[in-house]
PDB file of C-alpha atoms in Angstrom:
ATOM      1  CA  MET Y  21     161.132 -10.812  62.374  1.00 81.00           C
ATOM      2  CA  SER Y  22     161.132 -11.619  66.078  1.00 85.00           C
ATOM      3  CA  PHE Y  23     160.169  -9.012  68.662  1.00 86.00           C
ATOM      4  CA  ASP Y  24     163.848  -8.821  69.774  1.00 87.00           C
ATOM      5  CA  GLN Y  25     164.918  -8.174  66.197  1.00 90.00           C
ATOM      6  CA  MET Y  26     162.249  -5.433  65.916  1.00 91.00           C
ATOM      7  CA  ILE Y  27     163.635  -3.649  68.988  1.00 92.00           C
ATOM      8  CA  ILE Y  28     167.145  -3.669  67.498  1.00 94.00           C
ATOM      9  CA  HIS Y  29     166.019  -2.803  64.004  1.00 93.00           C
ATOM     10  CA  PHE Y  30     163.660   0.035  64.836  1.00 95.00           C
ATOM     11  CA  CYS Y  31     165.333   1.436  67.973  1.00 96.00           C
ATOM     12  CA  ALA Y  32     169.045   1.192  67.105  1.00 96.00           C
ATOM     13  CA  PRO Y  33     169.485   4.964  66.607  1.00 97.00           C
ATOM     14  CA  THR Y  34     168.063   5.599  70.062  1.00 97.00           C
ATOM     15  CA  LEU Y  35     170.066   2.812  71.699  1.00 95.00           C
ATOM     16  CA  CYS Y  36     173.241   4.197  70.081  1.00 95.00           C
ATOM     17  CA  GLU Y  37     172.348   7.663  71.362  1.00 94.00           C
ATOM     18  CA  ILE Y  38     172.049   9.435  68.015  1.00 96.00           C
ATOM     19  CA  LYS Y  39     168.282   9.885  68.234  1.00 96.00           C
ATOM     20  CA  ALA Y  40     166.030  10.859  71.133  1.00 96.00           C
ATOM     21  CA  GLY Y  41     163.434   8.163  70.626  1.00 97.00           C
ATOM     22  CA  ASN Y  42     161.926   5.609  68.293  1.00 96.00           C
ATOM     23  CA  MET Y  43     158.442   4.270  67.885  1.00 96.00           C
ATOM     24  CA  PHE Y  44     157.290   1.278  65.955  1.00 95.00           C
ATOM     25  CA  PHE Y  45     154.140  -0.781  65.699  1.00 94.00           C
ATOM     26  CA  VAL Y  46     153.795  -4.495  66.235  1.00 94.00           C
ATOM     27  CA  LYS Y  47     150.919  -6.845  65.623  1.00 94.00           C
ATOM     28  CA  ASN Y  48     149.562  -8.093  68.916  1.00 93.00           C
ATOM     29  CA  LYS Y  49     149.994 -11.693  67.797  1.00 91.00           C
ATOM     30  CA  ASP Y  50     153.751 -10.957  67.496  1.00 89.00           C
ATOM     31  CA  PHE Y  51     154.006  -8.925  70.706  1.00 91.00           C
ATOM     32  CA  SER Y  52     155.428 -10.716  73.729  1.00 88.00           C
ATOM     33  CA  GLU Y  53     154.718  -9.052  77.061  1.00 91.00           C
ATOM     34  CA  SER Y  54     157.508 -11.047  78.738  1.00 91.00           C
ATOM     35  CA  ASN Y  55     160.066 -10.103  76.039  1.00 90.00           C
ATOM     36  CA  PHE Y  56     158.979  -6.504  76.307  1.00 95.00           C
ATOM     37  CA  GLU Y  57     159.379  -6.528  80.089  1.00 95.00           C
ATOM     38  CA  GLN Y  58     162.897  -7.970  79.719  1.00 93.00           C
ATOM     39  CA  TRP Y  59     163.811  -5.274  77.217  1.00 93.00           C
ATOM     40  CA  LYS Y  60     162.226  -2.624  79.420  1.00 95.00           C
ATOM     41  CA  GLN Y  61     164.477  -3.590  82.319  1.00 94.00           C
ATOM     42  CA  THR Y  62     167.572  -3.914  80.178  1.00 92.00           C
ATOM     43  CA  LEU Y  63     166.991  -0.523  78.593  1.00 94.00           C
ATOM     44  CA  PHE Y  64     166.025   1.214  81.848  1.00 94.00           C
ATOM     45  CA  ILE Y  65     169.461   0.359  83.282  1.00 92.00           C
ATOM     46  CA  ARG Y  66     170.985   2.158  80.283  1.00 92.00           C
ATOM     47  CA  GLY Y  67     168.826   5.297  80.679  1.00 93.00           C
ATOM     48  CA  PHE Y  68     165.979   4.505  78.339  1.00 95.00           C
ATOM     49  CA  LEU Y  69     162.279   4.357  79.049  1.00 95.00           C
ATOM     50  CA  SER Y  70     160.102   1.913  77.117  1.00 95.00           C
ATOM     51  CA  PHE Y  71     156.353   1.963  76.715  1.00 95.00           C
ATOM     52  CA  ALA Y  72     153.927  -0.474  75.122  1.00 94.00           C
ATOM     53  CA  ILE Y  73     150.711   1.275  74.144  1.00 92.00           C
ATOM     54  CA  LYS Y  74     147.951  -1.003  72.959  1.00 90.00           C
ATOM     55  CA  LEU Y  75     146.231   0.679  70.014  1.00 89.00           C
ATOM     56  CA  SER Y  76     143.649  -1.909  69.161  1.00 88.00           C
ATOM     57  CA  GLU Y  77     142.924  -5.610  69.319  1.00 91.00           C
ATOM     58  CA  ASN Y  78     145.440  -5.953  66.474  1.00 95.00           C
ATOM     59  CA  SER Y  79     148.392  -3.652  67.251  1.00 93.00           C
ATOM     60  CA  THR Y  80     150.556  -2.146  69.884  1.00 94.00           C
ATOM     61  CA  ALA Y  81     152.884   0.837  69.628  1.00 94.00           C
ATOM     62  CA  ILE Y  82     156.327   0.487  71.189  1.00 96.00           C
ATOM     63  CA  LEU Y  83     158.089   3.675  72.218  1.00 96.00           C
ATOM     64  CA  VAL Y  84     161.671   3.725  73.400  1.00 97.00           C
ATOM     65  CA  CYS Y  85     163.262   7.045  74.459  1.00 96.00           C
ATOM     66  CA  ASN Y  86     166.443   8.409  75.924  1.00 96.00           C
ATOM     67  CA  VAL Y  87     165.420   9.983  79.257  1.00 94.00           C
ATOM     68  CA  CYS Y  88     168.003  12.769  79.345  1.00 94.00           C
ATOM     69  CA  TRP Y  89     167.467  13.703  75.727  1.00 95.00           C
ATOM     70  CA  VAL Y  90     163.685  13.806  75.999  1.00 95.00           C
ATOM     71  CA  ARG Y  91     163.896  15.941  79.185  1.00 94.00           C
ATOM     72  CA  LYS Y  92     166.036  18.461  77.264  1.00 95.00           C
ATOM     73  CA  ILE Y  93     163.551  18.463  74.375  1.00 95.00           C
ATOM     74  CA  LEU Y  94     160.574  18.986  76.671  1.00 94.00           C
ATOM     75  CA  SER Y  95     162.361  21.898  78.370  1.00 94.00           C
ATOM     76  CA  ASP Y  96     162.818  23.728  75.065  1.00 95.00           C
ATOM     77  CA  ILE Y  97     160.593  26.817  75.137  1.00 95.00           C
ATOM     78  CA  VAL Y  98     159.306  26.351  71.578  1.00 95.00           C
ATOM     79  CA  VAL Y  99     158.522  22.661  72.171  1.00 95.00           C
ATOM     80  CA  HIS Y 100     156.945  23.477  75.530  1.00 94.00           C
ATOM     81  CA  SER Y 101     154.700  26.199  74.024  1.00 95.00           C
ATOM     82  CA  TYR Y 102     153.695  23.946  71.165  1.00 95.00           C
ATOM     83  CA  LEU Y 103     152.743  21.093  73.481  1.00 95.00           C
ATOM     84  CA  VAL Y 104     150.846  23.325  75.928  1.00 95.00           C
ATOM     85  CA  GLU Y 105     148.890  24.743  73.028  1.00 93.00           C
ATOM     86  CA  LYS Y 106     147.957  21.123  72.116  1.00 91.00           C
ATOM     87  CA  GLY Y 107     146.753  20.511  75.670  1.00 90.00           C
ATOM     88  CA  TYR Y 108     149.778  18.748  77.160  1.00 92.00           C
ATOM     89  CA  HIS Y 109     150.647  19.304  80.805  1.00 86.00           C
ATOM     90  CA  CYS Y 110     154.406  19.185  80.186  1.00 79.00           C
ATOM     91  CA  GLY Y 111     155.465  18.326  83.717  1.00 82.00           C
ATOM     92  CA  GLY Y 112     157.891  15.696  82.453  1.00 87.00           C
ATOM     93  CA  ILE Y 113     158.238  12.556  80.412  1.00 90.00           C
ATOM     94  CA  PHE Y 114     155.478  10.637  82.241  1.00 90.00           C
ATOM     95  CA  ASP Y 115     153.047  13.542  81.922  1.00 92.00           C
ATOM     96  CA  PHE Y 116     153.779  13.702  78.219  1.00 91.00           C
ATOM     97  CA  ILE Y 117     153.299   9.920  77.780  1.00 91.00           C
ATOM     98  CA  ASN Y 118     150.048   9.933  79.751  1.00 91.00           C
ATOM     99  CA  ASP Y 119     148.731  12.901  77.737  1.00 93.00           C
ATOM    100  CA  PHE Y 120     149.864  11.208  74.517  1.00 92.00           C
ATOM    101  CA  LYS Y 121     148.114   7.965  75.408  1.00 89.00           C
ATOM    102  CA  TYR Y 122     144.942   9.891  76.191  1.00 90.00           C
ATOM    103  CA  ARG Y 123     145.082  11.771  72.900  1.00 90.00           C
ATOM    104  CA  LEU Y 124     145.899   8.566  71.014  1.00 86.00           C
ATOM    105  CA  HIS Y 125     142.677   6.981  72.215  1.00 85.00           C
ATOM    106  CA  SER Y 126     140.397   9.996  72.323  1.00 86.00           C
ATOM    107  CA  ILE Y 127     141.055  12.143  69.250  1.00 80.00           C
ATOM    108  CA  GLN Y 128     140.372  11.368  65.626  1.00 76.00           C
ATOM    109  CA  GLY Y 129     143.639  10.677  63.823  1.00 77.00           C
ATOM    110  CA  PHE Y 130     147.135  10.133  65.149  1.00 86.00           C
ATOM    111  CA  PRO Y 131     148.701  12.721  67.531  1.00 91.00           C
ATOM    112  CA  HIS Y 132     151.767  13.600  65.452  1.00 92.00           C
ATOM    113  CA  GLU Y 133     153.259  15.670  68.228  1.00 93.00           C
ATOM    114  CA  ILE Y 134     154.964  12.462  69.318  1.00 94.00           C
ATOM    115  CA  GLY Y 135     157.514  13.474  66.686  1.00 95.00           C
ATOM    116  CA  VAL Y 136     159.078  15.987  69.017  1.00 95.00           C
ATOM    117  CA  ILE Y 137     160.199  13.367  71.522  1.00 93.00           C
ATOM    118  CA  LEU Y 138     161.350  11.140  68.708  1.00 95.00           C
ATOM    119  CA  GLY Y 139     163.818  13.889  67.930  1.00 94.00           C
ATOM    120  CA  TYR Y 140     162.187  15.353  64.885  1.00 96.00           C
ATOM    121  CA  PRO Y 141     162.488  19.161  64.559  1.00 96.00           C
ATOM    122  CA  VAL Y 142     159.413  20.844  66.059  1.00 96.00           C
ATOM    123  CA  ASP Y 143     159.132  23.053  62.959  1.00 96.00           C
ATOM    124  CA  ASP Y 144     158.775  19.950  60.801  1.00 96.00           C
ATOM    125  CA  VAL Y 145     156.181  18.461  63.161  1.00 96.00           C
ATOM    126  CA  ILE Y 146     154.164  21.662  62.997  1.00 96.00           C
ATOM    127  CA  GLU Y 147     154.509  21.898  59.203  1.00 95.00           C
ATOM    128  CA  PHE Y 148     153.462  18.220  58.882  1.00 95.00           C
ATOM    129  CA  GLU Y 149     150.288  19.058  60.733  1.00 93.00           C
ATOM    130  CA  ASN Y 150     149.703  22.265  58.783  1.00 93.00           C
ATOM    131  CA  HIS Y 151     150.142  20.461  55.474  1.00 93.00           C
ATOM    132  CA  GLU Y 152     148.345  17.315  56.614  1.00 91.00           C
ATOM    133  CA  GLY Y 153     151.455  15.293  55.720  1.00 91.00           C
ATOM    134  CA  GLN Y 154     151.544  16.582  52.155  1.00 94.00           C
ATOM    135  CA  ASN Y 155     154.045  18.688  50.179  1.00 94.00           C
ATOM    136  CA  CYS Y 156     157.167  17.878  52.186  1.00 93.00           C
ATOM    137  CA  LYS Y 157     160.536  18.750  50.666  1.00 95.00           C
ATOM    138  CA  TYR Y 158     162.171  15.472  51.744  1.00 94.00           C
ATOM    139  CA  CYS Y 159     160.821  12.192  53.127  1.00 94.00           C
ATOM    140  CA  GLY Y 160     163.255  10.026  55.094  1.00 90.00           C
ATOM    141  CA  GLN Y 161     162.850   9.141  58.754  1.00 88.00           C
ATOM    142  CA  TRP Y 162     160.321  11.961  58.921  1.00 92.00           C
ATOM    143  CA  LYS Y 163     158.749  14.349  56.451  1.00 95.00           C
ATOM    144  CA  SER Y 164     160.933  17.424  56.350  1.00 95.00           C
ATOM    145  CA  TYR Y 165     159.735  20.859  55.339  1.00 95.00           C
ATOM    146  CA  ASN Y 166     162.751  22.894  56.414  1.00 92.00           C
ATOM    147  CA  ASP Y 167     166.381  21.827  56.761  1.00 92.00           C
ATOM    148  CA  ILE Y 168     166.546  19.253  53.989  1.00 94.00           C
ATOM    149  CA  GLU Y 169     170.311  18.640  54.159  1.00 95.00           C
ATOM    150  CA  LYS Y 170     170.132  17.900  57.896  1.00 94.00           C
ATOM    151  CA  ALA Y 171     167.188  15.567  57.351  1.00 95.00           C
ATOM    152  CA  LYS Y 172     169.109  13.689  54.645  1.00 96.00           C
ATOM    153  CA  GLN Y 173     172.181  13.383  56.852  1.00 95.00           C
ATOM    154  CA  CYS Y 174     170.087  12.114  59.775  1.00 94.00           C
ATOM    155  CA  HIS Y 175     168.258   9.623  57.593  1.00 94.00           C
ATOM    156  CA  CYS Y 176     171.552   8.203  56.296  1.00 95.00           C
ATOM    157  CA  LYS Y 177     173.052   8.088  59.804  1.00 95.00           C
ATOM    158  CA  TYR Y 178     169.973   6.365  61.269  1.00 96.00           C
ATOM    159  CA  LYS Y 179     169.789   3.850  58.405  1.00 95.00           C
ATOM    160  CA  ASN Y 180     173.459   2.931  58.707  1.00 94.00           C
ATOM    161  CA  CYS Y 181     173.140   2.577  62.476  1.00 95.00           C
ATOM    162  CA  SER Y 182     170.142   0.264  62.174  1.00 95.00           C
ATOM    163  CA  CYS Y 183     171.824  -1.894  59.517  1.00 95.00           C
ATOM    164  CA  LEU Y 184     175.029  -2.342  61.541  1.00 95.00           C
ATOM    165  CA  CYS Y 185     173.217  -3.053  64.786  1.00 96.00           C
ATOM    166  CA  GLU Y 186     170.818  -5.470  63.193  1.00 95.00           C
ATOM    167  CA  ARG Y 187     173.667  -7.353  61.519  1.00 95.00           C
ATOM    168  CA  LEU Y 188     175.636  -7.590  64.764  1.00 96.00           C
ATOM    169  CA  TYR Y 189     172.559  -8.715  66.704  1.00 95.00           C
ATOM    170  CA  ASN Y 190     171.802 -11.412  64.131  1.00 94.00           C
ATOM    171  CA  GLU Y 191     175.425 -12.593  64.475  1.00 96.00           C
ATOM    172  CA  GLY Y 192     174.740 -13.150  68.199  1.00 95.00           C
ATOM    173  CA  TYR Y 193     176.463 -10.151  69.804  1.00 94.00           C
ATOM    174  CA  SER Y 194     175.189  -8.581  73.018  1.00 90.00           C
ATOM    175  CA  LEU Y 195     173.525  -5.165  73.155  1.00 89.00           C
ATOM    176  CA  ASP Y 196     176.545  -3.670  74.978  1.00 88.00           C
ATOM    177  CA  PHE Y 197     178.917  -4.961  72.290  1.00 91.00           C
ATOM    178  CA  ILE Y 198     176.670  -3.712  69.514  1.00 92.00           C
ATOM    179  CA  ILE Y 199     176.499  -0.197  70.966  1.00 90.00           C
ATOM    180  CA  CYS Y 200     180.301  -0.088  71.519  1.00 90.00           C
ATOM    181  CA  GLU Y 201     180.923  -1.267  67.972  1.00 91.00           C
ATOM    182  CA  TYR Y 202     178.578   1.359  66.555  1.00 92.00           C
ATOM    183  CA  LYS Y 203     180.344   4.082  68.538  1.00 89.00           C
ATOM    184  CA  LYS Y 204     183.729   2.859  67.206  1.00 89.00           C
ATOM    185  CA  VAL Y 205     182.487   2.889  63.627  1.00 86.00           C
ATOM    186  CA  ALA Y 206     180.852   6.277  64.036  1.00 84.00           C
ATOM    187  CA  SER Y 207     183.923   7.904  65.598  1.00 83.00           C
ATOM    188  CA  ALA Y 208     186.152   6.496  62.840  1.00 82.00           C
ATOM    189  CA  ALA Y 209     183.931   7.978  60.105  1.00 70.00           C
TER     190      ALA Y 209
END
């Protein structure tokens, strides 16, 4: 799968504005800085921020998020309190990302609080940490411990979005066309 295909496949729900953010991991040998910079500019114009975070000599994390949606999430009092308790400064998206990068490289294990800006319910992120990823009630896009029906609906919606967007991209359609088509299909459903 090319880097361009990975962006469409993994980030379609964010690009179609049904999810706050997406993160995926790419092998450094498959990562193209120039392709990433092109996507970064393209997505920025549409209201998305993109970050490439080198994890090791072998892999890089790619994060794409909807700026307005993430601002709203970060302003939620429960999310804010949770992140402050974890040591985040919570001044905004860039503060969060800088703190996340620091924690990613300085703590043992993965900082699962990234889940909140990916749009996962803060209660599920907290429960995931408390249960160390075990004993969830449903496993789809995230491990859910609470509202199982909502998690199932989201999983189905995200999967359908990714499949449609990936198919249209592989058929040669532009990002704008793909997003418009998804919105038509979603509003007709």
